[in-house]
Amino acid sequence: MTSRIPRIIAILCSASCIVFLTGCWDREELSDRVFDLAASADLQQDGTILTSAQFFIPSRANTTGGASAEKPFFIESGSGHSYFESIQMMRQKLSRIVTRGHRRNFYIGEDLAKKGVYDMMDAFTRDPGNRIRMDIWVAKGNRGSEVLEVPYPLEKIPSVASVKIHRAVGGSTGTSYLSFLLDSSDEGSCPTLPAVDIVPGASSQRTIRFYGRALFNRDYQLVGYLNFIEASYRLWILNGLKYLDLAERFPDKGGGIVGVHLTQFGSKVTSSISGANKVKIQIVLTGGGQIGENETKLDLSKREDLQLVQDRFNAKTSKYVEDMIKKVQKQYGTDVLGFSSTLNRQHPHAWEQIKGQWETIFPNVEVTVSVHLKLKHIGLVGPALIREK
């Protein structure tokens, strides 16, 4: 009798495995699904929302390139009085169940972003099909559906290009949706999203370009943009930058340009609060890299010439970062620099007293910036390769 017990237990375990591991119980086979690779939302002239999506066609995935090759995707749209209703209208045109597990990009048209994306984001976050590691973009000067339609020569699926471009210029990918939600819930901070625009390509064909960063206010309305270099400075302050190329002209040293390639970054932000809610922010940025080009008469193998270049870049970059901060403070009035989080972390009791007035305090915060670059490599030659005439 005792010898039968292990056998019975083994049979029961095997039966349990069969129940939990086998079968497609919902009877939804792969051929019943369509994969949503990218999507967009736009505001139409009549006030309705247009939602478009780029869907994958598996049977065309292995076709070779060329003018006659069929695209491995198609675009479908639907419009409605809300984001949710527009999706329902689009689904009425699809023969398969939409699966969003592979969606990596969502483009918001500029008109919709200016009106505000609160309602769209509310519906967006309630849909469990949306990946948290997804990138949401603002289509600067364009409709989101236009971005979906722009072909990209290096990628069979054009929507993949924006992610790769963002990564190639030193940005982080798969984080903008999550960052938007975190900044929205952080008291005092304002959310941002990466921005792309459509520009002429090398040929007559248009292409997409990573523009910079779109800034939103606390009402989820687009208020403006930071261009690529300004967005990089912001990312440097927030300790999120991976690499950056800078160039500076030296008119007193032959008029040429010195370019540097930075790959190491550091940021330290300290704050103080005095009477009458006077807030001061001190930012120290550090960086390391190498000389990328030298068109001047400077011999960078000489210590004094290299120090001159470093000092010039430190002074100029400090000024540029301060200009970017003033633009955010005075022109947009949105704290997208993490100052409120710094105050909350470093002065929690004082922050409790001023957080309700932060929107009026932020534009007048006194900010000082100090940049300290260390150029460790100059290349194989010190002076520029200028031939005497």
PDB file of N, CA and C in Angstrom, residues 97-143:
ATOM      1  N   ILE A  97      -7.489  40.281 -34.048  1.00  0.00           N
ATOM      2  CA  ILE A  97      -7.375  40.911 -32.729  1.00  0.00           C
ATOM      3  C   ILE A  97      -6.048  41.663 -32.652  1.00  0.00           C
ATOM      4  N   VAL A  98      -6.095  42.906 -32.190  1.00  0.00           N
ATOM      5  CA  VAL A  98      -4.889  43.739 -32.124  1.00  0.00           C
ATOM      6  C   VAL A  98      -4.047  43.346 -30.914  1.00  0.00           C
ATOM      7  N   THR A  99      -2.757  43.100 -31.159  1.00  0.00           N
ATOM      8  CA  THR A  99      -1.800  42.796 -30.094  1.00  0.00           C
ATOM      9  C   THR A  99      -0.752  43.897 -30.068  1.00  0.00           C
ATOM     10  N   ARG A 100      -0.564  44.521 -28.888  1.00  0.00           N
ATOM     11  CA  ARG A 100       0.341  45.677 -28.801  1.00  0.00           C
ATOM     12  C   ARG A 100       1.653  45.346 -28.100  1.00  0.00           C
ATOM     13  N   GLY A 101       1.916  44.084 -27.890  1.00  0.00           N
ATOM     14  CA  GLY A 101       3.125  43.694 -27.177  1.00  0.00           C
ATOM     15  C   GLY A 101       4.405  44.101 -27.866  1.00  0.00           C
ATOM     16  N   HIS A 102       4.375  44.355 -29.175  1.00  0.00           N
ATOM     17  CA  HIS A 102       5.571  44.734 -29.915  1.00  0.00           C
ATOM     18  C   HIS A 102       5.604  46.220 -30.257  1.00  0.00           C
ATOM     19  N   ARG A 103       4.632  46.976 -29.774  1.00  0.00           N
ATOM     20  CA  ARG A 103       4.617  48.405 -30.087  1.00  0.00           C
ATOM     21  C   ARG A 103       5.707  49.113 -29.280  1.00  0.00           C
ATOM     22  N   ARG A 104       6.538  49.893 -29.981  1.00  0.00           N
ATOM     23  CA  ARG A 104       7.631  50.599 -29.308  1.00  0.00           C
ATOM     24  C   ARG A 104       7.506  52.114 -29.416  1.00  0.00           C
ATOM     25  N   ASN A 105       6.645  52.588 -30.335  1.00  0.00           N
ATOM     26  CA  ASN A 105       6.551  54.032 -30.536  1.00  0.00           C
ATOM     27  C   ASN A 105       5.103  54.468 -30.653  1.00  0.00           C
ATOM     28  N   PHE A 106       4.826  55.640 -30.095  1.00  0.00           N
ATOM     29  CA  PHE A 106       3.511  56.253 -30.235  1.00  0.00           C
ATOM     30  C   PHE A 106       3.756  57.747 -30.491  1.00  0.00           C
ATOM     31  N   TYR A 107       3.218  58.261 -31.599  1.00  0.00           N
ATOM     32  CA  TYR A 107       3.464  59.642 -32.013  1.00  0.00           C
ATOM     33  C   TYR A 107       2.209  60.495 -31.784  1.00  0.00           C
ATOM     34  N   ILE A 108       2.412  61.625 -31.116  1.00  0.00           N
ATOM     35  CA  ILE A 108       1.318  62.559 -30.859  1.00  0.00           C
ATOM     36  C   ILE A 108       1.494  63.759 -31.773  1.00  0.00           C
ATOM     37  N   GLY A 109       0.454  64.076 -32.541  1.00  0.00           N
ATOM     38  CA  GLY A 109       0.497  65.249 -33.413  1.00  0.00           C
ATOM     39  C   GLY A 109       0.607  66.526 -32.603  1.00  0.00           C
ATOM     40  N   GLU A 110       1.255  67.559 -33.199  1.00  0.00           N
ATOM     41  CA  GLU A 110       1.506  68.801 -32.451  1.00  0.00           C
ATOM     42  C   GLU A 110       0.211  69.491 -32.029  1.00  0.00           C
ATOM     43  N   ASP A 111      -0.807  69.500 -32.891  1.00  0.00           N
ATOM     44  CA  ASP A 111      -2.067  70.168 -32.539  1.00  0.00           C
ATOM     45  C   ASP A 111      -2.718  69.516 -31.323  1.00  0.00           C
ATOM     46  N   LEU A 112      -2.699  68.193 -31.271  1.00  0.00           N
ATOM     47  CA  LEU A 112      -3.274  67.500 -30.122  1.00  0.00           C
ATOM     48  C   LEU A 112      -2.444  67.769 -28.872  1.00  0.00           C
ATOM     49  N   ALA A 113      -1.115  67.800 -29.015  1.00  0.00           N
ATOM     50  CA  ALA A 113      -0.249  68.062 -27.867  1.00  0.00           C
ATOM     51  C   ALA A 113      -0.506  69.458 -27.299  1.00  0.00           C
ATOM     52  N   LYS A 114      -0.725  70.438 -28.203  1.00  0.00           N
ATOM     53  CA  LYS A 114      -0.995  71.802 -27.718  1.00  0.00           C
ATOM     54  C   LYS A 114      -2.342  71.884 -27.004  1.00  0.00           C
ATOM     55  N   LYS A 115      -3.324  71.161 -27.494  1.00  0.00           N
ATOM     56  CA  LYS A 115      -4.639  71.177 -26.845  1.00  0.00           C
ATOM     57  C   LYS A 115      -4.576  70.511 -25.474  1.00  0.00           C
ATOM     58  N   GLY A 116      -3.732  69.482 -25.369  1.00  0.00           N
ATOM     59  CA  GLY A 116      -3.600  68.770 -24.097  1.00  0.00           C
ATOM     60  C   GLY A 116      -3.832  67.285 -24.285  1.00  0.00           C
ATOM     61  N   VAL A 117      -3.036  66.483 -23.575  1.00  0.00           N
ATOM     62  CA  VAL A 117      -3.100  65.034 -23.764  1.00  0.00           C
ATOM     63  C   VAL A 117      -3.604  64.325 -22.510  1.00  0.00           C
ATOM     64  N   TYR A 118      -4.236  65.068 -21.608  1.00  0.00           N
ATOM     65  CA  TYR A 118      -4.688  64.435 -20.361  1.00  0.00           C
ATOM     66  C   TYR A 118      -5.682  63.307 -20.633  1.00  0.00           C
ATOM     67  N   ASP A 119      -6.716  63.599 -21.442  1.00  0.00           N
ATOM     68  CA  ASP A 119      -7.736  62.581 -21.717  1.00  0.00           C
ATOM     69  C   ASP A 119      -7.132  61.373 -22.434  1.00  0.00           C
ATOM     70  N   MET A 120      -6.234  61.649 -23.383  1.00  0.00           N
ATOM     71  CA  MET A 120      -5.606  60.548 -24.110  1.00  0.00           C
ATOM     72  C   MET A 120      -4.759  59.692 -23.175  1.00  0.00           C
ATOM     73  N   MET A 121      -3.983  60.335 -22.302  1.00  0.00           N
ATOM     74  CA  MET A 121      -3.126  59.582 -21.394  1.00  0.00           C
ATOM     75  C   MET A 121      -3.949  58.803 -20.374  1.00  0.00           C
ATOM     76  N   ASP A 122      -5.107  59.343 -20.000  1.00  0.00           N
ATOM     77  CA  ASP A 122      -5.974  58.613 -19.073  1.00  0.00           C
ATOM     78  C   ASP A 122      -6.416  57.287 -19.699  1.00  0.00           C
ATOM     79  N   ALA A 123      -6.885  57.361 -20.953  1.00  0.00           N
ATOM     80  CA  ALA A 123      -7.287  56.130 -21.642  1.00  0.00           C
ATOM     81  C   ALA A 123      -6.082  55.236 -21.916  1.00  0.00           C
ATOM     82  N   PHE A 124      -4.959  55.876 -22.171  1.00  0.00           N
ATOM     83  CA  PHE A 124      -3.735  55.144 -22.483  1.00  0.00           C
ATOM     84  C   PHE A 124      -3.291  54.274 -21.307  1.00  0.00           C
ATOM     85  N   THR A 125      -3.294  54.871 -20.115  1.00  0.00           N
ATOM     86  CA  THR A 125      -2.801  54.146 -18.939  1.00  0.00           C
ATOM     87  C   THR A 125      -3.768  53.067 -18.469  1.00  0.00           C
ATOM     88  N   ARG A 126      -5.021  53.159 -18.857  1.00  0.00           N
ATOM     89  CA  ARG A 126      -5.993  52.143 -18.434  1.00  0.00           C
ATOM     90  C   ARG A 126      -5.967  50.913 -19.324  1.00  0.00           C
ATOM     91  N   ASP A 127      -5.251  51.007 -20.449  1.00  0.00           N
ATOM     92  CA  ASP A 127      -5.187  49.882 -21.379  1.00  0.00           C
ATOM     93  C   ASP A 127      -3.985  49.010 -21.034  1.00  0.00           C
ATOM     94  N   PRO A 128      -4.188  47.803 -20.512  1.00  0.00           N
ATOM     95  CA  PRO A 128      -3.058  46.949 -20.131  1.00  0.00           C
ATOM     96  C   PRO A 128      -2.230  46.484 -21.321  1.00  0.00           C
ATOM     97  N   GLY A 129      -2.731  46.676 -22.543  1.00  0.00           N
ATOM     98  CA  GLY A 129      -1.979  46.260 -23.717  1.00  0.00           C
ATOM     99  C   GLY A 129      -0.801  47.158 -24.029  1.00  0.00           C
ATOM    100  N   ASN A 130      -0.770  48.380 -23.452  1.00  0.00           N
ATOM    101  CA  ASN A 130       0.341  49.299 -23.708  1.00  0.00           C
ATOM    102  C   ASN A 130       1.531  48.947 -22.831  1.00  0.00           C
ATOM    103  N   ARG A 131       2.694  48.796 -23.446  1.00  0.00           N
ATOM    104  CA  ARG A 131       3.917  48.478 -22.698  1.00  0.00           C
ATOM    105  C   ARG A 131       4.393  49.693 -21.920  1.00  0.00           C
ATOM    106  N   ILE A 132       4.856  49.458 -20.701  1.00  0.00           N
ATOM    107  CA  ILE A 132       5.392  50.568 -19.916  1.00  0.00           C
ATOM    108  C   ILE A 132       6.741  51.020 -20.479  1.00  0.00           C
ATOM    109  N   ARG A 133       7.481  50.095 -21.121  1.00  0.00           N
ATOM    110  CA  ARG A 133       8.765  50.445 -21.734  1.00  0.00           C
ATOM    111  C   ARG A 133       8.542  50.801 -23.211  1.00  0.00           C
ATOM    112  N   MET A 134       7.825  51.868 -23.407  1.00  0.00           N
ATOM    113  CA  MET A 134       7.506  52.328 -24.760  1.00  0.00           C
ATOM    114  C   MET A 134       7.896  53.800 -24.855  1.00  0.00           C
ATOM    115  N   ASP A 135       8.174  54.248 -26.053  1.00  0.00           N
ATOM    116  CA  ASP A 135       8.510  55.655 -26.257  1.00  0.00           C
ATOM    117  C   ASP A 135       7.333  56.393 -26.882  1.00  0.00           C
ATOM    118  N   ILE A 136       6.962  57.503 -26.267  1.00  0.00           N
ATOM    119  CA  ILE A 136       5.944  58.387 -26.823  1.00  0.00           C
ATOM    120  C   ILE A 136       6.656  59.632 -27.335  1.00  0.00           C
ATOM    121  N   TRP A 137       6.320  60.036 -28.557  1.00  0.00           N
ATOM    122  CA  TRP A 137       6.978  61.164 -29.211  1.00  0.00           C
ATOM    123  C   TRP A 137       5.959  62.244 -29.550  1.00  0.00           C
ATOM    124  N   VAL A 138       6.449  63.470 -29.636  1.00  0.00           N
ATOM    125  CA  VAL A 138       5.645  64.561 -30.190  1.00  0.00           C
ATOM    126  C   VAL A 138       6.170  64.834 -31.605  1.00  0.00           C
ATOM    127  N   ALA A 139       5.261  64.873 -32.567  1.00  0.00           N
ATOM    128  CA  ALA A 139       5.635  65.161 -33.957  1.00  0.00           C
ATOM    129  C   ALA A 139       5.664  66.670 -34.144  1.00  0.00           C
ATOM    130  N   LYS A 140       6.838  67.280 -34.018  1.00  0.00           N
ATOM    131  CA  LYS A 140       6.965  68.742 -34.076  1.00  0.00           C
ATOM    132  C   LYS A 140       6.567  69.263 -35.465  1.00  0.00           C
ATOM    133  N   GLY A 141       5.565  70.149 -35.474  1.00  0.00           N
ATOM    134  CA  GLY A 141       5.131  70.754 -36.725  1.00  0.00           C
ATOM    135  C   GLY A 141       4.395  69.820 -37.660  1.00  0.00           C
ATOM    136  N   ASN A 142       4.053  68.637 -37.196  1.00  0.00           N
ATOM    137  CA  ASN A 142       3.429  67.637 -38.066  1.00  0.00           C
ATOM    138  C   ASN A 142       2.329  66.889 -37.318  1.00  0.00           C
ATOM    139  N   ARG A 143       1.646  66.042 -38.086  1.00  0.00           N
ATOM    140  CA  ARG A 143       0.688  65.112 -37.508  1.00  0.00           C
ATOM    141  C   ARG A 143       1.412  63.802 -37.204  1.00  0.00           C
TER     142      ARG A 143
END
